[in-house]
């Protein structure tokens, strides 16, 4: 049945509860892994299939590059900028509404209305990766021109009719900062009550832990060490139950120009990749919040980030600075079960 599953295999856990694992590569252009502990193989299969279906639906709804027959997705919304409101699925509406709200909550550091600017970086990165000898930085005048079309107020949301309208014809939405986390949270919600002992979703580094492992212990989730990306050694290991862990790093999507690496998290003020850290990791229950905040914190100086966390009880963060210094917010060690 599960055609998408490259591997769905069962590993002995204890006499009754078994471990099942599935992997796929076709959602959010990234590697995904679902691990389930259950005493019932059918439960494990249903959980895996439901996670996959939910992620695939979200992938299509949140896609800004491709159209899919019969659905209005973010590309439809972007294509109709300055033209007409677009009626969308409630999951897409809620995600965009959340993204808009997070703009205000992050002092504008995370701006989903920055599609026009991010598009230019995306084009330069794609070209630079394709022909490294011709790799170039975006033109600053072009970036500044694009910046004019990033006013969050021009996202007009009509709750009653579930429509999204971009009032500026040059505006476009890019939800890369929070879409994966939002989708992971929806997937987690959809399998929460299916009866598995534990489920671990890892969607391109957006990790959501439900329940526990077969022996009753929390899930163990390694935080990648930016100084040792190819190695097995983690920076730290979090012991999680009922929590999400999301990391943003300067090594995740980057390209090289004149021997210097340029990554994909863009400071809305400088219009250049944010230079504060190598990595930011956020732990909190909601995976959408963790994703949004990992990007927002990445773009903020440390003092601002620490202050921001005061507004978000139940959220903790770990920063890896440029020089390798590791900083933990208050409560990180405890929440991570380090
Ligand atoms: P990833 O998606 O690689 O895990 P992030 O969650 O940090 O990493 O999101 C980065 C993505 O968010 C970028 O690829 C881009 O699409 C988008 N983005 C980059 N900078 C910003 C920003 N300041 N505000 C909102 N979105 C951003
Ligand atoms: Mg993010």
CSV table of C-alpha atoms and ligand atoms in Angstrom, one decimal:
chain,number,residue,atom,x,y,z
A,1,UNK,CA,0.0,0.0,0.0
A,2,UNK,CA,2.2,2.9,1.1
A,3,UNK,CA,3.9,3.6,-2.2
A,4,UNK,CA,5.7,6.6,-0.9
A,5,UNK,CA,7.4,4.8,1.9
A,6,UNK,CA,11.0,3.9,1.1
A,7,UNK,CA,11.3,2.0,4.3
A,8,UNK,CA,8.6,1.0,6.7
A,9,UNK,CA,10.2,-1.4,9.0
A,10,UNK,CA,9.7,-2.8,12.3
A,11,UNK,CA,12.4,-3.1,15.0
A,12,UNK,CA,12.0,-5.0,18.3
A,13,UNK,CA,11.3,-2.6,21.2
A,14,UNK,CA,9.8,-4.8,23.9
A,15,UNK,CA,7.6,-7.8,23.8
A,16,UNK,CA,4.4,-5.8,23.0
A,17,UNK,CA,5.5,-2.5,21.7
A,18,UNK,CA,7.4,-2.3,18.4
A,19,UNK,CA,9.2,0.4,16.7
A,20,UNK,CA,8.2,1.4,13.1
A,21,UNK,CA,10.0,3.8,10.9
A,22,UNK,CA,9.1,5.4,7.5
A,23,UNK,CA,11.0,7.9,5.4
A,24,UNK,CA,10.0,10.1,2.4
A,25,UNK,CA,11.5,12.8,0.3
A,26,UNK,CA,8.7,14.4,-1.5
A,27,UNK,CA,7.3,16.9,1.0
A,28,UNK,CA,8.7,20.4,1.5
A,29,UNK,CA,11.8,19.4,-0.6
A,30,UNK,CA,13.4,17.8,2.3
A,31,UNK,CA,14.0,14.5,4.1
A,32,UNK,CA,11.3,13.4,6.4
A,33,UNK,CA,11.2,10.6,8.9
A,34,UNK,CA,8.3,9.3,11.0
A,35,UNK,CA,9.0,7.0,13.9
A,36,UNK,CA,6.2,5.2,15.8
A,37,UNK,CA,6.1,3.0,18.8
A,38,UNK,CA,3.0,0.9,18.9
A,39,UNK,CA,1.8,-2.5,19.9
A,40,UNK,CA,-0.4,-2.5,16.8
A,41,UNK,CA,1.1,-2.5,13.3
A,42,UNK,CA,-2.1,-1.2,11.8
A,43,UNK,CA,-2.0,1.8,14.2
A,44,UNK,CA,1.6,2.5,13.1
A,45,UNK,CA,0.7,2.3,9.4
A,46,UNK,CA,-2.4,4.6,9.9
A,47,UNK,CA,-0.3,7.1,11.8
A,48,UNK,CA,2.4,7.1,9.1
A,49,UNK,CA,-0.1,7.4,6.2
A,50,UNK,CA,-2.0,10.2,8.0
A,51,UNK,CA,1.2,12.2,8.7
A,52,UNK,CA,2.2,11.8,5.0
A,53,UNK,CA,-1.2,12.8,3.7
A,54,UNK,CA,-1.4,15.9,5.9
A,55,UNK,CA,2.1,17.0,5.0
A,56,UNK,CA,1.5,16.5,1.3
A,57,UNK,CA,-1.7,18.5,1.5
A,58,UNK,CA,0.1,21.3,3.3
A,59,UNK,CA,3.0,21.1,0.9
A,60,UNK,CA,0.6,21.8,-2.0
A,61,UNK,CA,-1.3,24.5,-0.2
A,62,UNK,CA,1.8,26.4,0.9
A,63,UNK,CA,3.7,26.0,-2.4
A,64,UNK,CA,4.6,29.4,-4.0
A,65,UNK,CA,6.2,27.9,-7.1
A,66,UNK,CA,3.7,25.2,-8.4
A,67,UNK,CA,0.0,25.0,-9.1
A,68,UNK,CA,-2.1,21.9,-8.3
A,69,UNK,CA,-5.3,21.1,-10.0
A,70,UNK,CA,-8.4,22.0,-8.1
A,71,UNK,CA,-6.8,23.9,-5.2
A,72,UNK,CA,-6.1,27.6,-4.5
A,73,UNK,CA,-2.6,27.7,-2.9
A,74,UNK,CA,-0.2,30.4,-2.1
A,75,UNK,CA,0.9,30.7,-5.7
A,76,UNK,CA,-2.7,31.5,-6.6
A,77,UNK,CA,-2.7,34.1,-3.8
A,78,UNK,CA,0.5,35.6,-5.1
A,79,UNK,CA,-0.6,35.5,-8.7
A,80,UNK,CA,-3.7,37.5,-7.7
A,81,UNK,CA,-1.8,40.3,-5.9
A,82,UNK,CA,-3.4,43.6,-6.7
A,83,UNK,CA,-6.1,41.7,-8.7
A,84,UNK,CA,-8.6,39.9,-6.5
A,85,UNK,CA,-9.1,38.2,-3.1
A,86,UNK,CA,-8.6,34.4,-3.2
A,87,UNK,CA,-10.7,32.0,-1.3
A,88,UNK,CA,-8.5,29.4,0.4
A,89,UNK,CA,-8.5,26.3,2.5
A,90,UNK,CA,-8.9,27.1,6.2
A,91,UNK,CA,-5.5,25.6,6.9
A,92,UNK,CA,-3.8,28.0,4.5
A,93,UNK,CA,-5.9,31.0,5.8
A,94,UNK,CA,-4.9,30.2,9.4
A,95,UNK,CA,-1.3,29.8,8.6
A,96,UNK,CA,-1.1,33.2,6.8
A,97,UNK,CA,-3.1,34.8,9.7
A,98,UNK,CA,-0.6,33.4,12.1
A,99,UNK,CA,2.3,34.6,9.9
A,100,UNK,CA,0.9,38.1,9.9
A,101,UNK,CA,0.5,38.1,13.7
A,102,UNK,CA,4.1,36.8,14.1
A,103,UNK,CA,5.3,39.9,12.2
A,104,UNK,CA,4.0,42.1,15.0
A,105,UNK,CA,5.2,39.7,17.7
A,106,UNK,CA,8.8,39.6,16.4
A,107,UNK,CA,9.3,43.3,15.8
A,108,UNK,CA,9.0,42.7,12.1
A,109,UNK,CA,12.0,40.5,12.0
A,110,UNK,CA,10.0,37.7,10.5
A,111,UNK,CA,8.0,39.0,7.6
A,112,UNK,CA,6.0,36.6,5.4
A,113,UNK,CA,5.3,39.5,3.1
A,114,UNK,CA,8.9,39.6,2.0
A,115,UNK,CA,8.4,37.3,-1.0
A,116,UNK,CA,9.6,40.0,-3.5
A,117,UNK,CA,13.0,40.2,-1.7
A,118,UNK,CA,13.4,36.5,-1.0
A,119,UNK,CA,12.6,35.7,-4.6
A,120,UNK,CA,15.7,37.6,-5.7
A,121,UNK,CA,17.9,35.8,-3.2
A,122,UNK,CA,16.4,32.5,-4.3
A,123,UNK,CA,17.1,33.3,-8.0
A,124,UNK,CA,20.7,34.2,-7.2
A,125,UNK,CA,21.3,31.2,-5.0
A,126,UNK,CA,19.8,28.8,-7.6
A,127,UNK,CA,21.9,30.3,-10.4
A,128,UNK,CA,25.0,30.3,-8.2
A,129,UNK,CA,24.6,26.7,-7.3
A,130,UNK,CA,24.0,25.8,-10.9
A,131,UNK,CA,27.0,27.7,-12.2
A,132,UNK,CA,29.4,28.4,-9.3
A,133,UNK,CA,31.8,30.3,-11.5
A,134,UNK,CA,29.1,32.8,-12.3
A,135,UNK,CA,27.7,33.1,-8.7
A,136,UNK,CA,26.8,36.6,-7.8
A,137,UNK,CA,25.1,38.6,-5.0
A,138,UNK,CA,21.7,40.2,-5.7
A,139,UNK,CA,21.9,43.8,-6.9
A,140,UNK,CA,21.2,46.1,-3.8
A,141,UNK,CA,19.1,48.5,-5.9
A,142,UNK,CA,16.9,45.6,-7.0
A,143,UNK,CA,16.6,44.4,-3.4
A,144,UNK,CA,15.6,47.9,-2.3
A,145,UNK,CA,13.0,48.2,-5.0
A,146,UNK,CA,11.6,44.9,-4.0
A,147,UNK,CA,11.5,46.0,-0.3
A,148,UNK,CA,8.9,48.6,-1.2
A,149,UNK,CA,6.4,45.7,-1.7
A,150,UNK,CA,6.8,44.1,1.8
A,151,UNK,CA,4.3,46.0,3.9
A,152,UNK,CA,2.5,43.5,6.1
A,153,UNK,CA,-0.6,45.7,6.2
A,154,UNK,CA,-1.2,44.9,2.6
A,155,UNK,CA,-2.1,41.3,3.4
A,156,UNK,CA,-5.9,41.7,3.7
A,157,UNK,CA,-7.5,38.8,5.5
A,158,UNK,CA,-11.3,38.3,5.4
A,159,UNK,CA,-12.0,35.8,8.1
A,160,UNK,CA,-15.7,35.4,7.3
A,161,UNK,CA,-15.1,34.6,3.6
A,162,UNK,CA,-11.7,32.9,4.2
A,163,UNK,CA,-10.1,35.0,1.5
A,164,UNK,CA,-6.6,36.4,1.3
A,165,UNK,CA,-5.9,39.5,-0.8
A,166,UNK,CA,-2.6,41.1,-1.4
A,167,UNK,CA,-3.4,44.8,-1.9
A,168,UNK,CA,0.0,45.6,-3.4
A,169,UNK,CA,0.4,44.2,-7.0
A,170,UNK,CA,4.1,43.7,-6.5
A,171,UNK,CA,3.8,41.9,-3.2
A,172,UNK,CA,4.2,38.2,-2.7
A,173,UNK,CA,4.1,35.9,0.3
A,174,UNK,CA,6.9,33.5,1.3
A,175,UNK,CA,6.1,31.3,4.3
A,176,UNK,CA,9.4,29.4,4.3
A,177,UNK,CA,10.1,30.6,7.8
A,178,UNK,CA,7.1,28.8,9.4
A,179,UNK,CA,5.3,26.6,6.9
A,180,UNK,CA,7.1,23.4,7.7
A,181,UNK,CA,6.6,23.8,11.5
A,182,UNK,CA,2.9,24.7,10.9
A,183,UNK,CA,2.4,21.6,8.8
A,184,UNK,CA,4.2,19.4,11.3
A,185,UNK,CA,1.9,20.7,14.0
A,186,UNK,CA,-1.2,19.9,11.9
A,187,UNK,CA,0.3,16.4,11.2
A,188,UNK,CA,0.9,15.9,15.0
A,189,UNK,CA,-2.6,17.0,15.8
A,190,UNK,CA,-4.1,14.5,13.3
A,191,UNK,CA,-2.4,11.5,14.8
A,192,UNK,CA,-2.4,12.5,18.5
A,193,UNK,CA,-5.3,10.3,19.5
A,194,UNK,CA,-4.7,7.3,17.3
A,195,UNK,CA,-3.4,5.1,20.1
A,196,UNK,CA,0.3,4.9,19.4
A,197,UNK,CA,2.7,5.0,22.4
A,198,UNK,CA,4.8,7.6,20.8
A,199,UNK,CA,5.4,9.3,17.5
A,200,UNK,CA,8.4,11.3,16.4
A,201,UNK,CA,8.1,13.5,13.4
A,202,UNK,CA,11.3,14.9,11.8
A,203,UNK,CA,10.6,16.9,8.8
A,204,UNK,CA,13.8,18.5,7.6
A,205,UNK,CA,14.9,19.2,11.1
A,206,UNK,CA,11.5,20.3,12.4
A,207,UNK,CA,11.1,17.8,15.1
A,208,UNK,CA,7.9,17.1,17.0
A,209,UNK,CA,7.8,14.5,19.8
A,210,UNK,CA,4.5,12.9,20.9
A,211,UNK,CA,4.4,10.5,23.8
A,212,UNK,CA,7.5,8.4,24.5
A,213,UNK,CA,9.6,5.6,23.2
A,214,UNK,CA,8.8,1.9,23.7
A,215,UNK,CA,10.4,1.6,27.1
A,216,UNK,CA,8.6,4.7,28.4
A,217,UNK,CA,11.6,7.0,28.1
A,218,UNK,CA,11.5,10.4,26.3
A,219,UNK,CA,12.6,10.8,22.7
A,220,UNK,CA,16.2,11.7,22.2
A,221,UNK,CA,16.8,14.4,19.7
A,222,UNK,CA,20.3,15.6,18.7
A,223,UNK,CA,21.0,19.2,18.0
A,224,UNK,CA,23.4,19.5,15.1
A,225,UNK,CA,26.8,21.0,15.8
A,226,UNK,CA,27.5,23.7,13.2
A,227,UNK,CA,31.2,23.1,13.8
A,228,UNK,CA,30.9,19.5,13.0
A,229,UNK,CA,28.2,19.1,10.4
A,230,UNK,CA,29.4,15.9,8.8
A,231,UNK,CA,30.2,14.2,12.1
A,232,UNK,CA,27.9,12.1,14.3
A,233,UNK,CA,28.6,14.2,17.4
A,234,UNK,CA,25.7,16.4,18.4
A,235,UNK,CA,26.0,19.8,20.1
A,236,UNK,CA,23.6,18.5,22.7
A,237,UNK,CA,20.9,15.9,23.0
A,238,UNK,CA,17.4,16.9,24.1
A,239,UNK,CA,15.1,14.4,25.8
A,240,UNK,CA,11.7,15.4,24.6
A,241,UNK,CA,8.1,14.3,25.3
A,242,UNK,CA,5.2,16.4,24.0
A,243,UNK,CA,7.6,19.1,22.7
A,244,UNK,CA,9.0,20.4,19.4
A,245,UNK,CA,12.6,21.3,18.5
A,246,UNK,CA,13.4,23.4,15.5
A,247,UNK,CA,16.7,24.6,14.3
A,248,UNK,CA,17.6,27.4,11.9
A,249,UNK,CA,21.2,27.4,10.6
A,250,UNK,CA,23.4,29.4,8.3
A,251,UNK,CA,24.5,26.2,6.6
A,252,UNK,CA,21.1,24.9,5.7
A,253,UNK,CA,20.6,26.6,2.3
A,254,UNK,CA,23.6,28.6,1.1
A,255,UNK,CA,25.8,29.4,-1.8
A,256,UNK,CA,29.2,30.8,-2.3
A,257,UNK,CA,30.2,34.1,-3.9
A,258,UNK,CA,33.9,34.9,-4.1
A,259,UNK,CA,34.8,32.4,-1.5
A,260,UNK,CA,32.2,33.6,1.0
A,261,UNK,CA,29.0,31.7,2.0
A,262,UNK,CA,25.6,33.4,1.9
A,263,UNK,CA,22.7,31.7,3.5
A,264,UNK,CA,18.9,31.9,3.2
A,265,UNK,CA,17.7,33.8,6.3
A,266,UNK,CA,17.4,37.5,5.3
A,267,UNK,CA,17.4,40.5,7.7
A,268,UNK,CA,14.5,42.6,6.5
A,269,UNK,CA,16.4,45.8,7.4
A,270,UNK,CA,19.8,45.1,5.6
A,271,UNK,CA,18.2,42.8,3.0
A,272,UNK,CA,21.3,40.6,3.5
A,273,UNK,CA,21.7,37.3,5.3
A,274,UNK,CA,21.6,37.8,9.1
A,275,UNK,CA,25.1,37.8,10.6
A,276,UNK,CA,24.5,37.2,14.3
A,277,UNK,CA,24.8,33.4,14.6
A,278,UNK,CA,25.6,30.1,13.1
A,279,UNK,CA,22.5,28.5,14.5
A,280,UNK,CA,19.4,29.0,16.6
A,281,UNK,CA,17.4,26.2,18.2
A,282,UNK,CA,14.0,26.6,19.8
A,283,UNK,CA,12.1,24.2,22.0
A,284,UNK,CA,8.4,24.6,22.8
A,285,UNK,CA,5.3,22.6,22.4
A,286,UNK,CA,3.9,24.1,19.2
A,287,UNK,CA,6.0,23.3,16.2
A,288,UNK,CA,4.7,26.3,14.2
A,289,UNK,CA,5.7,28.7,16.9
A,290,UNK,CA,9.1,27.0,17.2
A,291,UNK,CA,9.7,27.3,13.5
A,292,UNK,CA,8.6,31.0,13.3
A,293,UNK,CA,10.7,31.9,16.4
A,294,UNK,CA,13.8,30.0,15.2
A,295,UNK,CA,13.9,32.2,12.1
A,296,UNK,CA,12.9,35.4,14.0
A,297,UNK,CA,15.6,34.9,16.7
A,298,UNK,CA,18.2,34.2,14.0
A,299,UNK,CA,17.6,37.7,12.7
A,300,UNK,CA,17.9,39.5,16.1
A,301,UNK,CA,20.8,40.5,18.3
A,302,UNK,CA,21.0,38.4,21.4
A,303,UNK,CA,19.7,41.0,23.8
A,304,UNK,CA,16.6,41.5,21.7
A,305,UNK,CA,16.1,37.8,21.4
A,306,UNK,CA,16.3,37.2,25.1
A,307,UNK,CA,13.8,40.0,25.7
A,308,UNK,CA,11.5,38.5,23.1
A,309,UNK,CA,11.4,35.2,24.9
A,310,UNK,CA,9.8,37.0,27.9
A,311,UNK,CA,6.7,37.4,25.7
A,312,UNK,CA,6.6,33.7,25.0
A,313,UNK,CA,6.2,31.6,28.2
A,314,UNK,CA,7.0,27.9,27.6
A,315,UNK,CA,9.6,28.7,24.9
A,316,UNK,CA,13.4,28.3,25.3
A,317,UNK,CA,16.2,28.7,22.9
A,318,UNK,CA,19.9,27.9,22.3
A,319,UNK,CA,22.1,30.2,20.2
A,320,UNK,CA,25.4,29.2,18.6
A,321,UNK,CA,27.3,32.5,17.9
A,322,UNK,CA,29.7,33.0,15.1
A,323,UNK,CA,32.7,32.3,17.3
A,324,UNK,CA,31.2,29.0,18.4
A,325,UNK,CA,30.0,30.3,21.8
A,326,UNK,CA,26.8,28.5,22.9
A,327,UNK,CA,24.2,30.5,24.8
A,328,UNK,CA,21.1,29.0,26.5
A,329,UNK,CA,18.0,30.9,27.6
A,330,UNK,CA,16.9,30.4,31.1
A,331,UNK,CA,15.2,27.1,31.5
A,332,UNK,CA,16.7,25.6,28.3
A,333,UNK,CA,18.6,22.8,30.1
A,334,UNK,CA,15.6,21.8,32.1
A,335,UNK,CA,13.1,21.9,29.2
A,336,UNK,CA,15.6,20.0,27.0
A,337,UNK,CA,16.1,17.5,29.7
A,338,UNK,CA,19.9,17.9,29.1
B,1,LIG,P1,14.4,26.2,6.9
B,1,LIG,O1,13.1,26.4,6.2
B,1,LIG,O2,15.5,26.0,6.0
B,1,LIG,O3,14.3,25.1,7.9
B,1,LIG,P2,13.8,28.6,8.4
B,1,LIG,O4,12.7,28.0,9.1
B,1,LIG,O5,14.8,29.4,9.2
B,1,LIG,O6,14.7,27.5,7.7
B,1,LIG,O7,13.2,29.5,7.2
B,1,LIG,C1,14.0,30.1,6.2
B,1,LIG,C2,13.1,30.5,5.1
B,1,LIG,O8,12.3,31.5,5.5
B,1,LIG,C3,13.9,31.0,3.9
B,1,LIG,O9,14.2,30.0,3.0
B,1,LIG,C4,12.9,32.0,3.3
B,1,LIG,O10,12.0,31.4,2.5
B,1,LIG,C5,12.2,32.5,4.5
B,1,LIG,N1,12.8,33.7,5.2
B,1,LIG,C6,14.1,34.1,5.2
B,1,LIG,N2,14.3,35.2,5.9
B,1,LIG,C7,13.1,35.6,6.4
B,1,LIG,C8,12.6,36.6,7.2
B,1,LIG,N3,13.4,37.5,7.8
B,1,LIG,N4,11.3,36.6,7.5
B,1,LIG,C9,10.4,35.7,7.0
B,1,LIG,N5,10.8,34.7,6.2
B,1,LIG,C10,12.1,34.6,5.9
B,2,LIG,MG1,11.8,28.8,10.8
